[in-house]
mmCIF file of C-alpha atoms in Angstrom:
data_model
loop_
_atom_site.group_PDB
_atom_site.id
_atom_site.type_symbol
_atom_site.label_atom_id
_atom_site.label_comp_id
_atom_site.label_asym_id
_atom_site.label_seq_id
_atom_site.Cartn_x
_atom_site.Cartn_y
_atom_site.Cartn_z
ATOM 1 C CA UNK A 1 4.050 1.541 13.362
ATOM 2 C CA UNK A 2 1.800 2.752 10.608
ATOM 3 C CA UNK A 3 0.108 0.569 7.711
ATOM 4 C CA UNK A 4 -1.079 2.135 4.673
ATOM 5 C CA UNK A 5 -2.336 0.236 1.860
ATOM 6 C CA UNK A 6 -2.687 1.161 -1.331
ATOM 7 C CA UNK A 7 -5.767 1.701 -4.244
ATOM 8 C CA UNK A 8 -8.808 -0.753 -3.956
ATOM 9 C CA UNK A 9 -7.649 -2.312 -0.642
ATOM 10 C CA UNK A 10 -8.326 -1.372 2.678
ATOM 11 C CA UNK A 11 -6.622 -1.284 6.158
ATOM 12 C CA UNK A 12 -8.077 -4.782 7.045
ATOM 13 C CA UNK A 13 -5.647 -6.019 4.223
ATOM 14 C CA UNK A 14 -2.903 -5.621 6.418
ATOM 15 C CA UNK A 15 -4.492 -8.064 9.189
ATOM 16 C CA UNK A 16 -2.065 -10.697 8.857
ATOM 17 C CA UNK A 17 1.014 -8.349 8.995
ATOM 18 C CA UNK A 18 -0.323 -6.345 12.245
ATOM 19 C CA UNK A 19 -0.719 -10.011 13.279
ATOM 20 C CA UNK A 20 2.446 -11.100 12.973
ATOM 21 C CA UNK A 21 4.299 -7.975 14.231
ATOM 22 C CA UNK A 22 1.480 -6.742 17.474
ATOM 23 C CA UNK A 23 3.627 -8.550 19.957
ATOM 24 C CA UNK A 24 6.859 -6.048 19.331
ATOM 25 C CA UNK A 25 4.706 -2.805 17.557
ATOM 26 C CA UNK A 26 1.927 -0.831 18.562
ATOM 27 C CA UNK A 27 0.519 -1.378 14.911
ATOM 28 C CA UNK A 28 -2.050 1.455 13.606
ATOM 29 C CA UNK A 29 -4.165 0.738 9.990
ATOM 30 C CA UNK A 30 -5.390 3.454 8.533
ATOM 31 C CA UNK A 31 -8.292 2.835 5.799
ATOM 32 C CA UNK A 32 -7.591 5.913 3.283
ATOM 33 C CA UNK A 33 -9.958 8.333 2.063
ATOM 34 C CA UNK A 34 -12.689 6.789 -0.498
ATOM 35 C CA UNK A 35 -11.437 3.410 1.006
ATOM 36 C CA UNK A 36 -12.570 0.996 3.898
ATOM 37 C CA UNK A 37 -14.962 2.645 6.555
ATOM 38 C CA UNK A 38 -13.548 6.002 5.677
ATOM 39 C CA UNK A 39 -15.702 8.391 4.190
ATOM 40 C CA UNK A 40 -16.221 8.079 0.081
ATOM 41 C CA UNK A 41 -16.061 11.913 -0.890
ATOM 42 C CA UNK A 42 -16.655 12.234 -4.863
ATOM 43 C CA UNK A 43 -12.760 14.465 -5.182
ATOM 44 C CA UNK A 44 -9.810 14.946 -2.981
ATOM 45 C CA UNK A 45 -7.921 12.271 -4.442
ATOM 46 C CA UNK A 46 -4.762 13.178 -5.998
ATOM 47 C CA UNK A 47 -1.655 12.477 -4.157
ATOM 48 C CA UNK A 48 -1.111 15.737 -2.348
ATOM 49 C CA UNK A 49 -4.772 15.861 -1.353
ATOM 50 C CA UNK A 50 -4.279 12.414 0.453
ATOM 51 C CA UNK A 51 -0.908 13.384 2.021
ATOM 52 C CA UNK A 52 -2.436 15.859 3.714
ATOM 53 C CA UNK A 53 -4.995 13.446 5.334
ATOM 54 C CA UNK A 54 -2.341 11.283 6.578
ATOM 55 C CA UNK A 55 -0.747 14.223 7.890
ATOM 56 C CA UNK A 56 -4.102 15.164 9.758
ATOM 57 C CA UNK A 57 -4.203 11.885 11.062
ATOM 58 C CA UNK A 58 -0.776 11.900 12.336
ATOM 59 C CA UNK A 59 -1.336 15.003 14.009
ATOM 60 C CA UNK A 60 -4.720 14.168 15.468
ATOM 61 C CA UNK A 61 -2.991 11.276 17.456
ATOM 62 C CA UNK A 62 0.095 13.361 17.791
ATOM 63 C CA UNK A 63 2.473 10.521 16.130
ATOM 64 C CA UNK A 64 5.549 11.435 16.088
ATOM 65 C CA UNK A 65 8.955 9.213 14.721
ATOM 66 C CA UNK A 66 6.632 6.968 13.174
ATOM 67 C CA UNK A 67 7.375 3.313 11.341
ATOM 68 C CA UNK A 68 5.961 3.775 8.372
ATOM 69 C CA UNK A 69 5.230 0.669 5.893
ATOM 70 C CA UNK A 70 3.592 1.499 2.488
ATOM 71 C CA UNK A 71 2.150 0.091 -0.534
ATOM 72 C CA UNK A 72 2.016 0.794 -3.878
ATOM 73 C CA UNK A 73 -0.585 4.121 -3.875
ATOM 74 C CA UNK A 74 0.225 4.088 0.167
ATOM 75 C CA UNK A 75 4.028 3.995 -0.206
ATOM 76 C CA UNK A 76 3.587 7.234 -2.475
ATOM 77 C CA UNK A 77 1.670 9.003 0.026
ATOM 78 C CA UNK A 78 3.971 8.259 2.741
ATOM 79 C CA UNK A 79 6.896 9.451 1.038
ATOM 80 C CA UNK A 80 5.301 12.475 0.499
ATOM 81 C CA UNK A 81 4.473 13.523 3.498
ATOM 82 C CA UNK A 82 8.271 12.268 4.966
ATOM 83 C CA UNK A 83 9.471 15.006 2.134
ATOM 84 C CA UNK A 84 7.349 18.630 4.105
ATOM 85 C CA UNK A 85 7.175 16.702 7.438
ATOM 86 C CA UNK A 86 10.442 15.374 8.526
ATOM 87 C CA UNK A 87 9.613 15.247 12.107
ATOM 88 C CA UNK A 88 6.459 12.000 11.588
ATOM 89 C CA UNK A 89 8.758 9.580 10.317
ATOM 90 C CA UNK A 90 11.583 7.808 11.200
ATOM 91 C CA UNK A 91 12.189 5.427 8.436
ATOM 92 C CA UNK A 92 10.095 4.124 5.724
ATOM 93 C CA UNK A 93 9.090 0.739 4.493
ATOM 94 C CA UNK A 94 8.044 0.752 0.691
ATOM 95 C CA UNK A 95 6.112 -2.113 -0.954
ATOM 96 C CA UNK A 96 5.895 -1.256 -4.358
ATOM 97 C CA UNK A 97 4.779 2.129 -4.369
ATOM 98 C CA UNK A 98 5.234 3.461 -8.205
ATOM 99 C CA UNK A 99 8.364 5.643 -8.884
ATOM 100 C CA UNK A 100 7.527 7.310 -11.606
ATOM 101 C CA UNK A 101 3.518 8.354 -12.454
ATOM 102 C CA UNK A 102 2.779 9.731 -15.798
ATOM 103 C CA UNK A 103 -0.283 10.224 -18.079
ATOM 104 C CA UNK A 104 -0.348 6.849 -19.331
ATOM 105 C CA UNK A 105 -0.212 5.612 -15.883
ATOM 106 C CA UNK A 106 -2.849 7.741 -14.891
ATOM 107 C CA UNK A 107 -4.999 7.153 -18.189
ATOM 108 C CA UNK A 108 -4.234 3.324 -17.330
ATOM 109 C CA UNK A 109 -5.730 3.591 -13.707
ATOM 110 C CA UNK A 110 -8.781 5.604 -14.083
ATOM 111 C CA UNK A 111 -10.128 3.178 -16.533
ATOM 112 C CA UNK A 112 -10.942 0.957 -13.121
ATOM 113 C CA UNK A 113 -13.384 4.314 -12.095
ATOM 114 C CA UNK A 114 -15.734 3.246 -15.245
ATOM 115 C CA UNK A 115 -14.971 -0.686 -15.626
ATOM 116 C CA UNK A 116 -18.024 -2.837 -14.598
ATOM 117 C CA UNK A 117 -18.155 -3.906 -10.900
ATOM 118 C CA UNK A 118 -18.099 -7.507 -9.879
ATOM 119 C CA UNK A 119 -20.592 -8.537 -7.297
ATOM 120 C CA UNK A 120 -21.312 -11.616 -4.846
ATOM 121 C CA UNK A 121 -24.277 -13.334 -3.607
ATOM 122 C CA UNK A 122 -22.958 -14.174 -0.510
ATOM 123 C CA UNK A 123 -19.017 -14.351 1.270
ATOM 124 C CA UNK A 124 -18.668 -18.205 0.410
ATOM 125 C CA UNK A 125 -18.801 -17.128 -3.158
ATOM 126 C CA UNK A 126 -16.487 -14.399 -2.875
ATOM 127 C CA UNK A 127 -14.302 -16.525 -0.964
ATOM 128 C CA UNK A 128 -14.797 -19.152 -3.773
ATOM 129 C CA UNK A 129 -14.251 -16.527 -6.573
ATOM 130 C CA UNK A 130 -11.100 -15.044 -4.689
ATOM 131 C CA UNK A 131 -9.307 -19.104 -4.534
ATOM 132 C CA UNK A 132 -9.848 -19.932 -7.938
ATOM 133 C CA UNK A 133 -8.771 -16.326 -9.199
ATOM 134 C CA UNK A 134 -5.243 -16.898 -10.476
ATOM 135 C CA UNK A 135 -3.712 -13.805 -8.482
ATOM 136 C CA UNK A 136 -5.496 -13.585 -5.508
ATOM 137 C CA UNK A 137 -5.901 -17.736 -5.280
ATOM 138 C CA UNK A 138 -2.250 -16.994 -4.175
ATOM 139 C CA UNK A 139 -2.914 -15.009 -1.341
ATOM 140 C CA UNK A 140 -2.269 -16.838 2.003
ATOM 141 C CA UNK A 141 -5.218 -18.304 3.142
ATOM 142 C CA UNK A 142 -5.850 -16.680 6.881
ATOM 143 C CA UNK A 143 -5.455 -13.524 4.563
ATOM 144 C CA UNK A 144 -8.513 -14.524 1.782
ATOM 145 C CA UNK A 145 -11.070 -15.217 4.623
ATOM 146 C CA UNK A 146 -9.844 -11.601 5.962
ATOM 147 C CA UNK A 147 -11.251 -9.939 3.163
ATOM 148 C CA UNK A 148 -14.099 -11.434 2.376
ATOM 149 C CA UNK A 149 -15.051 -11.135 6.130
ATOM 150 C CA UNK A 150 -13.448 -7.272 6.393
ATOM 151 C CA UNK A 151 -13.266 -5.561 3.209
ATOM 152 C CA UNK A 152 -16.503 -6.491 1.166
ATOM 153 C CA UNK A 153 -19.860 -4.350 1.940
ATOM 154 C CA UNK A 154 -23.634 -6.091 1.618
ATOM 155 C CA UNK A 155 -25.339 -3.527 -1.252
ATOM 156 C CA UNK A 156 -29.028 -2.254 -0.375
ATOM 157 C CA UNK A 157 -29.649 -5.067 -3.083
ATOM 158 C CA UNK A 158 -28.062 -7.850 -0.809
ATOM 159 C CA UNK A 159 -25.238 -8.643 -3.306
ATOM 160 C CA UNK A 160 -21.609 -7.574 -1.860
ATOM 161 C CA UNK A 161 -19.327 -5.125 -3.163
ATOM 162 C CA UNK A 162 -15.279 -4.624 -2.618
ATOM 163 C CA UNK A 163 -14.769 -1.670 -0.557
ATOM 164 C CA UNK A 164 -13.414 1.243 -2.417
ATOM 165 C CA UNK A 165 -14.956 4.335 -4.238
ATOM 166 C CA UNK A 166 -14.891 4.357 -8.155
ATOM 167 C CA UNK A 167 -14.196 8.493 -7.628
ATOM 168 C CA UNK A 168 -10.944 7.156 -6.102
ATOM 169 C CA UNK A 169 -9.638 5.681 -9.599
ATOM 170 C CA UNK A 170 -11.596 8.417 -12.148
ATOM 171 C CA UNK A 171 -9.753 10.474 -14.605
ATOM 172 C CA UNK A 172 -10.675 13.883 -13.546
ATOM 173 C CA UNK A 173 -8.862 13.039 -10.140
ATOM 174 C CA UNK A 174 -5.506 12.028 -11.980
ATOM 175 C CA UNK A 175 -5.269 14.196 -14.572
ATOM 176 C CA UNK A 176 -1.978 16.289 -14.125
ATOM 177 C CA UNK A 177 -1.233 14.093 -11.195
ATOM 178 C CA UNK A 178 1.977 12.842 -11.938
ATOM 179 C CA UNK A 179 5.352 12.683 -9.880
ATOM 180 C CA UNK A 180 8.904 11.278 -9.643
ATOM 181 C CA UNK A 181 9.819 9.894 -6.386
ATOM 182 C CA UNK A 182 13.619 9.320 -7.067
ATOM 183 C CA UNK A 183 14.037 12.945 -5.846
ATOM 184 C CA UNK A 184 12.260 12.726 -3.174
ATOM 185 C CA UNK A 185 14.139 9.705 -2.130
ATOM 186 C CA UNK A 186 17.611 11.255 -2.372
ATOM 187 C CA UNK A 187 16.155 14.721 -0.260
ATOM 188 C CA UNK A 188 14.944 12.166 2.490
ATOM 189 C CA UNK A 189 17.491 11.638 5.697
ATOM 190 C CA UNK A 190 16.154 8.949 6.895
ATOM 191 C CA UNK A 191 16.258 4.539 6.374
ATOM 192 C CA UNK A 192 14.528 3.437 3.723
ATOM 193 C CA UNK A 193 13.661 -0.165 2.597
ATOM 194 C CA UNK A 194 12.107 -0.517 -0.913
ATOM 195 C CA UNK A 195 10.581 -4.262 -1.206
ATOM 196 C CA UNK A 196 9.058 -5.630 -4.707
ATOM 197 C CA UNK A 197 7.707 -8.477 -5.802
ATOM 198 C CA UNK A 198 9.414 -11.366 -7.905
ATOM 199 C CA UNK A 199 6.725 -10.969 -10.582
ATOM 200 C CA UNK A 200 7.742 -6.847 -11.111
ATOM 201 C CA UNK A 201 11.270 -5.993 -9.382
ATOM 202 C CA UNK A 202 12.479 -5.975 -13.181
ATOM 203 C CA UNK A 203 10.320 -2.611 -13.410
ATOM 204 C CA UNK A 204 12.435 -1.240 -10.728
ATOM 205 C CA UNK A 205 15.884 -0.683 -12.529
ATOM 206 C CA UNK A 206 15.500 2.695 -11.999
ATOM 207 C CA UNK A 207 16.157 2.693 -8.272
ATOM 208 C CA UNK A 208 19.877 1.585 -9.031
ATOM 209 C CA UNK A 209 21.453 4.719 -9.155
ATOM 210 C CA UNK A 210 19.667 5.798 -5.945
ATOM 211 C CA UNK A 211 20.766 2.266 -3.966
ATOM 212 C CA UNK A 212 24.406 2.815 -4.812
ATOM 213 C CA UNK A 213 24.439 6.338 -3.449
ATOM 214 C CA UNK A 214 22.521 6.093 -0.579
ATOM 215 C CA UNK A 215 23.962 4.080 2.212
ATOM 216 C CA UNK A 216 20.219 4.240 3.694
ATOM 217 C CA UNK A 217 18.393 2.860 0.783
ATOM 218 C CA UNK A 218 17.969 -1.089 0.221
ATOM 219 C CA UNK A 219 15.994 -3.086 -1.892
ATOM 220 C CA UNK A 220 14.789 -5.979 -1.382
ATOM 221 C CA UNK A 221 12.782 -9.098 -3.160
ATOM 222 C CA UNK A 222 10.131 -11.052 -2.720
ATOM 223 C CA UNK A 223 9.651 -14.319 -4.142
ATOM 224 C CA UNK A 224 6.491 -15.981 -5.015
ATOM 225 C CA UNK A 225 4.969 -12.755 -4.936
ATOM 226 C CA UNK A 226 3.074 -10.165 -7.098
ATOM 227 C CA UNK A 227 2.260 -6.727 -6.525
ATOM 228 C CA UNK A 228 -0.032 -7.137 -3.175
ATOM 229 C CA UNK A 229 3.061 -9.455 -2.061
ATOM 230 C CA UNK A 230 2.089 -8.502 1.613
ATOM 231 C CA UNK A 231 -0.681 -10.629 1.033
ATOM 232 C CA UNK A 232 0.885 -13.703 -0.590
ATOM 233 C CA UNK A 233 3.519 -13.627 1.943
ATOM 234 C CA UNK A 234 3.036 -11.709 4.967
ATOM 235 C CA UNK A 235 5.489 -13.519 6.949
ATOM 236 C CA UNK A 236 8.074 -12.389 5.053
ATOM 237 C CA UNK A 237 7.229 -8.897 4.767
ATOM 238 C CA UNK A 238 6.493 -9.136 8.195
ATOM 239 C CA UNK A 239 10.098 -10.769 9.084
ATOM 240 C CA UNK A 240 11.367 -7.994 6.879
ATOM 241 C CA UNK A 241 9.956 -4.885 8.688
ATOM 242 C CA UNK A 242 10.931 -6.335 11.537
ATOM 243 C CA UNK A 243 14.481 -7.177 10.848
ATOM 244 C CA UNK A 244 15.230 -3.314 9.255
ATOM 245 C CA UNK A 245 13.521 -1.623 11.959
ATOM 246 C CA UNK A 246 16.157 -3.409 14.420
ATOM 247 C CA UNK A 247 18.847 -2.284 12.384
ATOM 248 C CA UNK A 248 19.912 -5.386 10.450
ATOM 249 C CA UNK A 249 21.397 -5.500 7.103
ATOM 250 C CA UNK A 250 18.173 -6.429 4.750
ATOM 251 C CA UNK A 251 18.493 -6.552 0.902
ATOM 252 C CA UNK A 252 18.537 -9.403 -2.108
ATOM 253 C CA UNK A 253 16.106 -11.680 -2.229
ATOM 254 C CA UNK A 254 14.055 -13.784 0.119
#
């Protein structure tokens, strides 16, 4: 089984999902290009670019009928790659990964590539910061004290940083960048479970038309959740994955 997260997170996000599903998976995170303890490059981040580092990566370890669970920027990538190379995966888990990118989208994004970074003296104070923030303060706890301990870097000035490039987010990376995955989705011969959150399955009307005429494709919702809903409920997601890779019916809401 292969994790891939999505912008501004890193594979260490996934910890308490590779927890929960080690015992029946051989679980593989992957921290993505400009991400993690990858290399930060200053380009190669539009979404071809980075499905054709997966696809290295898959072929360096020769993995072959892969699990693959997605989100948001991840889930893109994955699909991507499941459209040229139909032999690495065998179905595909989707968290949230955006349908439909356009310029405002993209415009949207890149503004995160010139936004003033946030800093910490120290992890209690990013762990502080992170449980009073009204998002994150939702994330399970076991998963807040796995990223302040995994994916924040001490700065030559001492401070600590979250780990992702800025080049990752800029405009001239995402200009022209834009996509539709609905096609994609309908080309695709294999399973495919699409989860979203409570707080944005609305935005996913679109996926309708697709559900009702693929016997393949589900959807499925979170509640209690926003967008990183793996991390406000990982036992869920992880009960999910686990349930649709045996072969059980999983859709509605949970």
């Amino acid at each position: 089984m292969l994790l891939l997260h999505g912008d501004m997170r890193t594979a260490r996000s996934w910890d308490a999902v590779a927890r929960d599903l080690c015992d029946q998976f051989h679980v593989l995170s992957l921290d993505s290009r400009g991400h993690g303890d990858s290399d930060w490059p200053t380009t190669g981040y539009n979404f071809a670019e980075r499905a054709k580092d997966l696809e290295a990566f898959c072929d360096a370890l020769n993995l072959r009928n892969v699990l693959g669970v997605g989100h948001s920027t991840g889930g893109v990538v994955m699909s991507l790659l499941a459209d040229t190379r139909r032999d690495i995966f065998e179905r595909l888990t989707l968290l949230e990964p955006m349908v439909t990118v356009n310029e405002k989208f993209q415009r949207m994004v890149s503004t995160r590539a010139t936004s003033p970074r946030r800093t910490w003296g120290s992890r209690p104070e990013l762990y502080d910061y992170l449980k009073a923030h009204r998002m994150t303060g939702r994330w399970r706890e076991d998963v807040i004290r796995d990223v302040v301990a995994h994916e924040a870097v001490k700065l030559p000035d001492g401070r600590l940083d979250m780990k992702w490039s800025p080049d990752s987010m800029k405009w001239s990376e995402r200009e022209g960048d834009y996509l539709d995955l609905k096609p994609i989705f309908r080309r695709l011969d294999i399973p495919i479970l699409f989860i979203s959150s409570e707080g944005r399955a609305d935005g996913f009307v679109e996926l309708d038309p697709v559900m009702a005429e693929l016997p393949d494709f589900s959807m499925l919702k979170i509640r209690n959740t926003e967008h990183n809903m793996y991390m406000n409920r990982p036992d869920a997601i992880s009960w999910a994955i686990n349930a649709f890779v045996q072969g059980q019916e999983v859709s509605g809401t949970i």
